[in-house]
Amino acid sequence: METRPLGDTGHDSTVMTFGAIALNWLEQEGANQLVEHVLDYGVNHFDVAPTYGDAELKLGPKLRQHREEIFLGCKTQERTYEGAWRKLDRSLNRLGVEKIDLYQVHGLEYDEELNEITGDDGALTGFREAKEQGLIDHIGLTSHGDPGLILDALDRIDDLESVMFPLNPVVAGKDGDEYDYEAVLARADEKNVGTLGIKAFAGGSWPPTDELPEADRPFANWYRPVTAPDEIRERFDFAAAQGLTSVINAGDPKLITMILEAAADYDGMDEAAQRSVIERARHDDSPVPEQLHH
Amino acid sequence: MDVPDTVATALGDRPVTGRRCLEAGAGMGNATAGLLANGAARVYAVTNDPDHARTTRRRVADSGVADSGGDGSDGDGSDRGNDADRLAVLKADLRSIPLPDGSVDLITAHGLCNVLDPAALSTVAEELSRVAAPGAHLVVDDYDPLPDGTAIGELFAVENAASELARCRPALTFYPAAFLRRFFAGHGWEFERERTLLEPVPWTESHVSAHADEAASMAAECPGEAGDTLSATARRLATEIESESVGRMYSLAFRRPG
Ligand SMILES: C[S@@+](CC[C@H](N)C(=O)[O-])C[C@H]1O[C@@H](n2cnc3c(N)ncnc32)[C@H](O)[C@@H]1O
């Protein structure tokens, strides 16, 4: 599988990152098998979080067995110094490892949070101490919030080495600043910060729960994913062709093999084909249904 | 409204800022939105279809690309007040454009030529050339003919057959890029560049159903059995084809000698 340099970290990540949230829906034996399956494809970057049910615990055994082959990303939603330290200790324990390669501020959403994590008593102070002590190697940040906020974070956090954010054709087809994750990608590239793409496979939102109760949803994703092999491939190619360092799989284990296949076969997507994917997504949720043209 | 990537790509290397623009065949207002977003001094959006004229005004107004106070005729004097003044949607025939000679600096024909049969295309090209100022730019975006044996091609064939029987002309003509390139050169336009906007072209569910409706409504105008057969075929195809990605959409750019 193709690899790309993850910013300045010195690590070359495979163009697909394994989002280990998928393990949460499997028994331990199935989880072990899935990790072996993912490693068979050569995937070398894993991403997990304490909020993904017991994904950390289920990842543990195979992670320890293959520790050298895996660049491990983990994250915390804590914003304070103490909270971050607590969660880091907990994750190290649950994963059963000595070190996390990339520790990320998880799900930054508000300006106040950026102030908080960058303050003296903020999470990043804890991250930096942990880095000095060799418990983590690199610092990252994840957000599906406002692109402007991520841009601010890139400007304000000098030792930031990766950012994780949404990128897909639906978002790419929208013009407003609130959708301008392309600007985040460009700024991150400028600063040589690694870029990890989420929501590449998002098809749309689920119907309201009175129409489709949560328990009746066929996939364990927060959004309705695309599911046909061709669409999965197209979405993967699109995301990878935007220039992200690596694309994270949709969370549902049923989709992983299709995504692995797409990642293994990836060999670029030209611009006319990228626009074609954007155009299709635009028409699929167009406010003007009677369109005859593009 | 969001400017489609096709439009943004076609206009990307054209000088729009401060120019007087003609959007020939306003349709859904996509190219109009692109011209306004790129800073056109003025956009004349011309269509002969009153629904399209309304759609163009409404979509542009709703989104605030150009705030036209809802009816495209007057601004509100606020920040965006002069955006309203920048757009004039004209309901007119492109075969006789209600603009003086040499009055526009940039013309867009985005998805226009395929709805013009050869006779109309010929007259429209003369008119576009007339209203263009010396040194004006022309952008022609359209579709290459589809390869044989596509499902969407079958639907277009039904649409064209119904149109021929009902109105004695095709509904759609896909002119090859090379054809329009030489055709406009023959009208005195210097060719500057070609870009591929979409490849493949995504004919989505909404395109399929819109074209099937179009075919069925024209079939209803056809005399006798042929009409019934064509509308039945259109309806069948609409359910059979979900979507199909095939063909190429291109962008040609020309310049009028200065
Ligand atoms: C497919 S639409 C073009 C899409 C449009 N340019 C956009 O960006 O949304 C074609 C338009 O050309 C108009 N048209 C076709 N023949 C025309 C004619 N002879 N005079 C004026 N408008 C015409 C149609 O009514 C329609 O609005």
GROMACS .gro file of C-alpha atoms in nm, chain B:
model
  258
  295MET     CA    1  -2.586   2.905  -0.387
  296ASP     CA    2  -2.277   2.696  -0.435
  297VAL     CA    3  -2.097   2.753  -0.761
  298PRO     CA    4  -2.058   2.408  -0.921
  299ASP     CA    5  -1.699   2.293  -0.969
  300THR     CA    6  -1.764   2.261  -1.342
  301VAL     CA    7  -1.839   2.634  -1.363
  302ALA     CA    8  -1.558   2.731  -1.127
  303THR     CA    9  -1.312   2.529  -1.336
  304ALA     CA   10  -1.433   2.675  -1.665
  305LEU     CA   11  -1.407   3.032  -1.535
  306GLY     CA   12  -1.090   2.973  -1.333
  307ASP     CA   13  -0.851   3.105  -1.598
  308ARG     CA   14  -1.084   3.367  -1.751
  309PRO     CA   15  -1.088   3.737  -1.660
  310VAL     CA   16  -1.431   3.794  -1.505
  311THR     CA   17  -1.368   4.070  -1.250
  312GLY     CA   18  -1.508   4.400  -1.364
  313ARG     CA   19  -1.632   4.260  -1.697
  314ARG     CA   20  -1.971   4.292  -1.863
  315CYS     CA   21  -2.085   3.934  -1.905
  316LEU     CA   22  -2.351   3.755  -2.106
  317GLU     CA   23  -2.468   3.419  -1.972
  318ALA     CA   24  -2.626   3.266  -2.282
  319GLY     CA   25  -2.893   3.016  -2.175
  320ALA     CA   26  -2.935   3.089  -1.804
  321GLY     CA   27  -3.087   2.748  -1.720
  322MET     CA   28  -3.054   2.687  -1.347
  323GLY     CA   29  -2.835   2.991  -1.283
  324ASN     CA   30  -2.518   2.794  -1.226
  325ALA     CA   31  -2.293   2.994  -1.456
  326THR     CA   32  -2.466   3.315  -1.348
  327ALA     CA   33  -2.369   3.241  -0.989
  328GLY     CA   34  -2.011   3.172  -1.097
  329LEU     CA   35  -1.982   3.499  -1.288
  330LEU     CA   36  -2.121   3.700  -0.995
  331ALA     CA   37  -1.899   3.519  -0.746
  332ASN     CA   38  -1.596   3.600  -0.963
  333GLY     CA   39  -1.674   3.969  -0.955
  334ALA     CA   40  -1.844   4.039  -1.286
  335ALA     CA   41  -1.939   4.407  -1.322
  336ARG     CA   42  -2.266   4.307  -1.480
  337VAL     CA   43  -2.429   3.980  -1.585
  338TYR     CA   44  -2.700   3.958  -1.848
  339ALA     CA   45  -2.850   3.613  -1.800
  340VAL     CA   46  -3.060   3.533  -2.107
  341THR     CA   47  -3.308   3.249  -2.141
  342ASN     CA   48  -3.627   3.199  -2.338
  343ASP     CA   49  -3.779   2.990  -2.062
  344PRO     CA   50  -3.973   3.193  -1.802
  345ASP     CA   51  -3.930   2.918  -1.540
  346HIS     CA   52  -3.555   2.927  -1.591
  347ALA     CA   53  -3.554   3.304  -1.565
  348ARG     CA   54  -3.738   3.276  -1.233
  349THR     CA   55  -3.515   2.992  -1.108
  350THR     CA   56  -3.202   3.189  -1.189
  351ARG     CA   57  -3.326   3.498  -1.006
  352ARG     CA   58  -3.448   3.300  -0.708
  353ARG     CA   59  -3.142   3.079  -0.661
  354VAL     CA   60  -2.901   3.366  -0.688
  355ALA     CA   61  -3.117   3.583  -0.461
  356ASP     CA   62  -3.181   3.314  -0.197
  357SER     CA   63  -2.818   3.244  -0.145
  358GLY     CA   64  -2.696   3.599  -0.137
  359VAL     CA   65  -2.446   3.552  -0.417
  360ALA     CA   66  -2.632   3.853  -0.546
  361ASP     CA   67  -2.907   3.988  -0.329
  362SER     CA   68  -3.168   4.095  -0.575
  363GLY     CA   69  -3.455   4.144  -0.336
  364GLY     CA   70  -3.622   3.832  -0.469
  365ASP     CA   71  -3.728   3.953  -0.810
  366GLY     CA   72  -3.402   4.057  -0.965
  367SER     CA   73  -3.518   4.407  -1.039
  368ASP     CA   74  -3.412   4.619  -0.747
  369GLY     CA   75  -3.149   4.617  -0.477
  370ASP     CA   76  -3.199   4.709  -0.114
  371GLY     CA   77  -2.920   4.961  -0.090
  372SER     CA   78  -2.738   4.762   0.179
  373ASP     CA   79  -2.391   4.608   0.150
  374ARG     CA   80  -2.506   4.382  -0.126
  375GLY     CA   81  -2.727   4.640  -0.286
  376ASN     CA   82  -2.503   4.673  -0.586
  377ASP     CA   83  -2.499   4.294  -0.635
  378ALA     CA   84  -2.862   4.334  -0.736
  379ASP     CA   85  -2.762   4.591  -0.992
  380ARG     CA   86  -2.506   4.350  -1.129
  381LEU     CA   87  -2.761   4.093  -1.248
  382ALA     CA   88  -3.022   4.136  -1.517
  383VAL     CA   89  -3.217   3.823  -1.609
  384LEU     CA   90  -3.361   3.874  -1.956
  385LYS     CA   91  -3.633   3.656  -2.099
  386ALA     CA   92  -3.541   3.664  -2.464
  387ASP     CA   93  -3.446   3.452  -2.762
  388LEU     CA   94  -3.072   3.411  -2.813
  389ARG     CA   95  -3.135   3.417  -3.186
  390SER     CA   96  -3.203   3.785  -3.143
  391ILE     CA   97  -3.030   3.906  -2.829
  392PRO     CA   98  -3.167   4.234  -2.691
  393LEU     CA   99  -2.820   4.387  -2.645
  394PRO     CA  100  -2.631   4.631  -2.868
  395ASP     CA  101  -2.337   4.536  -3.088
  396GLY     CA  102  -2.003   4.505  -2.906
  397SER     CA  103  -2.157   4.542  -2.560
  398VAL     CA  104  -2.015   4.247  -2.362
  399ASP     CA  105  -1.660   4.145  -2.264
  400LEU     CA  106  -1.721   3.782  -2.171
  401ILE     CA  107  -1.980   3.530  -2.285
  402THR     CA  108  -2.057   3.196  -2.124
  403ALA     CA  109  -2.250   2.919  -2.297
  404HIS     CA  110  -2.248   2.658  -2.022
  405GLY     CA  111  -2.445   2.352  -2.136
  406LEU     CA  112  -2.621   2.562  -2.399
  407CYS     CA  113  -2.515   2.416  -2.735
  408ASN     CA  114  -2.655   2.068  -2.665
  409VAL     CA  115  -3.006   2.213  -2.645
  410LEU     CA  116  -2.961   2.399  -2.976
  411ASP     CA  117  -3.018   2.212  -3.301
  412PRO     CA  118  -2.776   2.302  -3.584
  413ALA     CA  119  -3.002   2.573  -3.727
  414ALA     CA  120  -3.043   2.744  -3.390
  415LEU     CA  121  -2.674   2.703  -3.308
  416SER     CA  122  -2.583   2.876  -3.631
  417THR     CA  123  -2.802   3.180  -3.563
  418VAL     CA  124  -2.706   3.200  -3.195
  419ALA     CA  125  -2.334   3.198  -3.285
  420GLU     CA  126  -2.391   3.496  -3.514
  421GLU     CA  127  -2.566   3.682  -3.236
  422LEU     CA  128  -2.300   3.602  -2.977
  423SER     CA  129  -2.038   3.730  -3.220
  424ARG     CA  130  -2.236   4.048  -3.278
  425VAL     CA  131  -2.277   4.145  -2.912
  426ALA     CA  132  -1.912   4.066  -2.828
  427ALA     CA  133  -1.680   4.364  -2.790
  428PRO     CA  134  -1.338   4.348  -2.959
  429GLY     CA  135  -1.111   4.134  -2.741
  430ALA     CA  136  -1.409   3.967  -2.568
  431HIS     CA  137  -1.383   3.615  -2.426
  432LEU     CA  138  -1.614   3.323  -2.497
  433VAL     CA  139  -1.647   3.009  -2.285
  434VAL     CA  140  -1.834   2.714  -2.436
  435ASP     CA  141  -1.894   2.418  -2.202
  436ASP     CA  142  -2.065   2.110  -2.341
  437TYR     CA  143  -2.072   1.735  -2.382
  438ASP     CA  144  -1.895   1.512  -2.630
  439PRO     CA  145  -2.127   1.262  -2.801
  440LEU     CA  146  -2.186   0.956  -2.582
  441PRO     CA  147  -2.027   0.626  -2.678
  442ASP     CA  148  -2.261   0.366  -2.828
  443GLY     CA  149  -2.458   0.128  -2.614
  444THR     CA  150  -2.515   0.334  -2.300
  445ALA     CA  151  -2.843   0.324  -2.109
  446ILE     CA  152  -2.860   0.700  -2.070
  447GLY     CA  153  -2.797   0.728  -2.446
  448GLU     CA  154  -3.108   0.518  -2.502
  449LEU     CA  155  -3.310   0.759  -2.292
  450PHE     CA  156  -3.173   1.056  -2.490
  451ALA     CA  157  -3.263   0.871  -2.811
  452VAL     CA  158  -3.623   0.838  -2.694
  453GLU     CA  159  -3.626   1.203  -2.594
  454ASN     CA  160  -3.492   1.300  -2.938
  455ALA     CA  161  -3.732   1.072  -3.126
  456ALA     CA  162  -4.028   1.224  -2.941
  457SER     CA  163  -3.895   1.573  -3.004
  458GLU     CA  164  -3.845   1.506  -3.375
  459LEU     CA  165  -4.199   1.372  -3.413
  460ALA     CA  166  -4.358   1.643  -3.203
  461ARG     CA  167  -4.150   1.945  -3.307
  462CYS     CA  168  -3.944   1.840  -3.609
  463ARG     CA  169  -3.613   1.897  -3.430
  464PRO     CA  170  -3.396   1.709  -3.183
  465ALA     CA  171  -3.412   1.794  -2.813
  466LEU     CA  172  -3.042   1.730  -2.759
  467THR     CA  173  -2.739   1.740  -2.988
  468PHE     CA  174  -2.403   1.652  -2.838
  469TYR     CA  175  -2.146   1.836  -3.047
  470PRO     CA  176  -1.788   1.705  -3.026
  471ALA     CA  177  -1.540   1.955  -2.878
  472ALA     CA  178  -1.345   1.955  -3.204
  473PHE     CA  179  -1.662   2.045  -3.392
  474LEU     CA  180  -1.751   2.349  -3.181
  475ARG     CA  181  -1.389   2.457  -3.176
  476ARG     CA  182  -1.380   2.483  -3.555
  477PHE     CA  183  -1.734   2.615  -3.573
  478PHE     CA  184  -1.665   2.915  -3.348
  479ALA     CA  185  -1.330   2.968  -3.519
  480GLY     CA  186  -1.533   3.001  -3.837
  481HIS     CA  187  -1.729   3.277  -3.664
  482GLY     CA  188  -1.408   3.467  -3.603
  483TRP     CA  189  -1.326   3.344  -3.251
  484GLU     CA  190  -0.962   3.259  -3.180
  485PHE     CA  191  -0.931   2.932  -2.992
  486GLU     CA  192  -0.739   2.962  -2.661
  487ARG     CA  193  -0.773   2.638  -2.469
  488GLU     CA  194  -0.970   2.320  -2.396
  489ARG     CA  195  -1.025   2.166  -2.051
  490THR     CA  196  -1.201   1.853  -1.942
  491LEU     CA  197  -1.463   1.949  -1.684
  492LEU     CA  198  -1.609   1.607  -1.610
  493GLU     CA  199  -1.497   1.260  -1.710
  494PRO     CA  200  -1.700   1.052  -1.669
  495VAL     CA  201  -2.013   1.266  -1.664
  496PRO     CA  202  -2.235   1.162  -1.372
  497TRP     CA  203  -2.592   1.126  -1.499
  498THR     CA  204  -2.762   1.098  -1.162
  499GLU     CA  205  -3.107   0.982  -1.060
  500SER     CA  206  -3.229   1.339  -1.078
  501HIS     CA  207  -3.098   1.380  -1.434
  502VAL     CA  208  -3.255   1.051  -1.539
  503SER     CA  209  -3.596   1.141  -1.402
  504ALA     CA  210  -3.582   1.495  -1.544
  505HIS     CA  211  -3.496   1.364  -1.892
  506ALA     CA  212  -3.759   1.089  -1.869
  507ASP     CA  213  -4.023   1.349  -1.779
  508GLU     CA  214  -3.907   1.565  -2.067
  509ALA     CA  215  -3.929   1.271  -2.308
  510ALA     CA  216  -4.274   1.170  -2.180
  511SER     CA  217  -4.415   1.518  -2.209
  512MET     CA  218  -4.290   1.549  -2.566
  513ALA     CA  219  -4.419   1.201  -2.648
  514ALA     CA  220  -4.760   1.320  -2.534
  515GLU     CA  221  -4.748   1.575  -2.817
  516CYS     CA  222  -4.666   1.305  -3.076
  517PRO     CA  223  -4.946   1.187  -3.300
  518GLY     CA  224  -5.082   0.831  -3.271
  519GLU     CA  225  -4.920   0.509  -3.155
  520ALA     CA  226  -4.562   0.633  -3.179
  521GLY     CA  227  -4.624   0.873  -2.892
  522ASP     CA  228  -4.764   0.600  -2.669
  523THR     CA  229  -4.473   0.369  -2.743
  524LEU     CA  230  -4.217   0.641  -2.677
  525SER     CA  231  -4.369   0.749  -2.349
  526ALA     CA  232  -4.392   0.386  -2.232
  527THR     CA  233  -4.027   0.338  -2.324
  528ALA     CA  234  -3.926   0.657  -2.143
  529ARG     CA  235  -4.107   0.542  -1.830
  530ARG     CA  236  -3.949   0.196  -1.847
  531LEU     CA  237  -3.601   0.340  -1.891
  532ALA     CA  238  -3.654   0.577  -1.601
  533THR     CA  239  -3.711   0.283  -1.368
  534GLU     CA  240  -3.437   0.069  -1.519
  535ILE     CA  241  -3.159   0.325  -1.518
  536GLU     CA  242  -3.072   0.444  -1.174
  537SER     CA  243  -2.774   0.650  -1.271
  538GLU     CA  244  -2.486   0.614  -1.512
  539SER     CA  245  -2.149   0.782  -1.532
  540VAL     CA  246  -2.036   0.806  -1.890
  541GLY     CA  247  -1.905   1.055  -2.146
  542ARG     CA  248  -1.710   1.378  -2.115
  543MET     CA  249  -1.797   1.740  -2.048
  544TYR     CA  250  -1.547   1.988  -2.188
  545SER     CA  251  -1.478   2.358  -2.171
  546LEU     CA  252  -1.354   2.558  -2.471
  547ALA     CA  253  -1.227   2.914  -2.442
  548PHE     CA  254  -1.200   3.161  -2.726
  549ARG     CA  255  -1.113   3.523  -2.776
  550ARG     CA  256  -1.237   3.783  -3.022
  551PRO     CA  257  -0.950   3.960  -3.198
  552GLY     CA  258  -0.894   4.300  -3.031
   0.00000   0.00000   0.00000
